[in-house]
């Protein structure tokens, strides 16, 4: 990826682009047809986590050439072939960046920031060179509640490449979200920690300071999505169905509840032994467990116990706010309408057995197969 030298004042990049990139004025006039830069719309997709973000990102990345022919730019950045996590250190800040993202970008925070800045410069250069009608940036790392000054700065930076900004956020049933987070987190750590109970409200209120032209907050559920599919819904709403692919194959494969119980036990033992080779051992064990899970046969969809679901929803402090401001409500969900946090089901003493339905017979079969595979 090449680097690009910008003028000191980057706040008016689209006006100064001829000086910054030495584009011939006659060439610029010929591209636009009327001597003026084409209007560019930025679709800034921020997640939320566990709302089909990876499936959507891979779908858009696999259709980059088709999108370009239609005037849509979905840029490829360092570190990831399909998502735009690399932009986080520059657009937000290095201090609050996910350690995993930092490691992928460089050996130090300073290097990661440099790579992130260069990635943004590359996007600016492509917008000037290609003049797309639409630019799409997508990363669930953008779903964060930065302070208002940072969010105002984010808005100014995004205006460097766009005349119109649309922020897109899908939100999920809090109980389903927490279970999905747990199914991923349990493969790394035995402690159950989910997102803060009022995070949706905090993030969306922060994004109001970006001063985007539109802020779309959408319900993530099969009945609410166009065609029951996140990619079809996104492309229909924001690209007019341009990529022309009705649906996508599911990318993330979840463990069954029984497999999560097995994984939870294993991770707890590994943490207790403080084994230095734990990450590699967990990776091998996880692969064997997924294989065993398939061998046992089809599992029931993971379901929370009613008491656990009630506790999770009672802990949420922003459900009424979401319904009042964005008309988002999940059937059968009332939540904590007074904004007072309830009793938490999160913590190191909470087991997946305590919060989910599981099949004891299937669990025994899974244990037997794992013993055979691990022998």
CSV table of N, CA, C and O in Angstrom, one decimal, residues 257-258 261 300 357-364:
chain,number,residue,atom,x,y,z
A,257,UNK,N,-24.9,-25.8,22.9
A,257,UNK,CA,-24.8,-25.5,24.4
A,257,UNK,C,-24.0,-26.6,25.1
A,257,UNK,O,-23.2,-26.3,25.9
A,258,UNK,N,-24.1,-27.8,24.6
A,258,UNK,CA,-23.4,-28.9,25.3
A,258,UNK,C,-21.9,-28.7,25.0
A,258,UNK,O,-21.1,-29.0,25.9
A,261,UNK,N,-20.5,-26.1,27.3
A,261,UNK,CA,-20.3,-26.6,28.6
A,261,UNK,C,-18.9,-27.3,28.7
A,261,UNK,O,-18.1,-27.2,29.6
A,300,UNK,N,-30.1,-28.7,19.3
A,300,UNK,CA,-31.2,-27.7,19.4
A,300,UNK,C,-30.6,-26.4,19.5
A,300,UNK,O,-29.5,-26.2,19.9
A,357,UNK,N,-30.7,-24.0,28.7
A,357,UNK,CA,-31.2,-25.4,28.5
A,357,UNK,C,-30.2,-26.2,27.9
A,357,UNK,O,-29.5,-25.8,27.0
A,358,UNK,N,-30.0,-27.5,28.3
A,358,UNK,CA,-29.1,-28.4,27.6
A,358,UNK,C,-29.6,-29.8,27.7
A,358,UNK,O,-30.4,-30.2,28.6
A,359,UNK,N,-29.1,-30.6,26.8
A,359,UNK,CA,-29.4,-32.0,26.7
A,359,UNK,C,-28.4,-32.9,27.4
A,359,UNK,O,-27.3,-33.0,26.9
A,360,UNK,N,-28.7,-33.5,28.5
A,360,UNK,CA,-27.8,-34.2,29.3
A,360,UNK,C,-27.2,-35.4,28.6
A,360,UNK,O,-26.1,-35.8,28.6
A,361,UNK,N,-28.1,-36.1,27.8
A,361,UNK,CA,-27.7,-37.3,27.0
A,361,UNK,C,-26.7,-36.9,25.9
A,361,UNK,O,-25.7,-37.5,25.7
A,362,UNK,N,-27.0,-35.8,25.3
A,362,UNK,CA,-26.1,-35.3,24.2
A,362,UNK,C,-24.7,-34.9,24.8
A,362,UNK,O,-23.7,-35.1,24.2
A,363,UNK,N,-24.8,-34.3,26.0
A,363,UNK,CA,-23.5,-33.9,26.7
A,363,UNK,C,-22.7,-35.1,27.0
A,363,UNK,O,-21.4,-35.1,26.8
A,364,UNK,N,-23.3,-36.2,27.5
A,364,UNK,CA,-22.5,-37.4,27.8
A,364,UNK,C,-21.9,-38.0,26.5
A,364,UNK,O,-20.8,-38.5,26.5
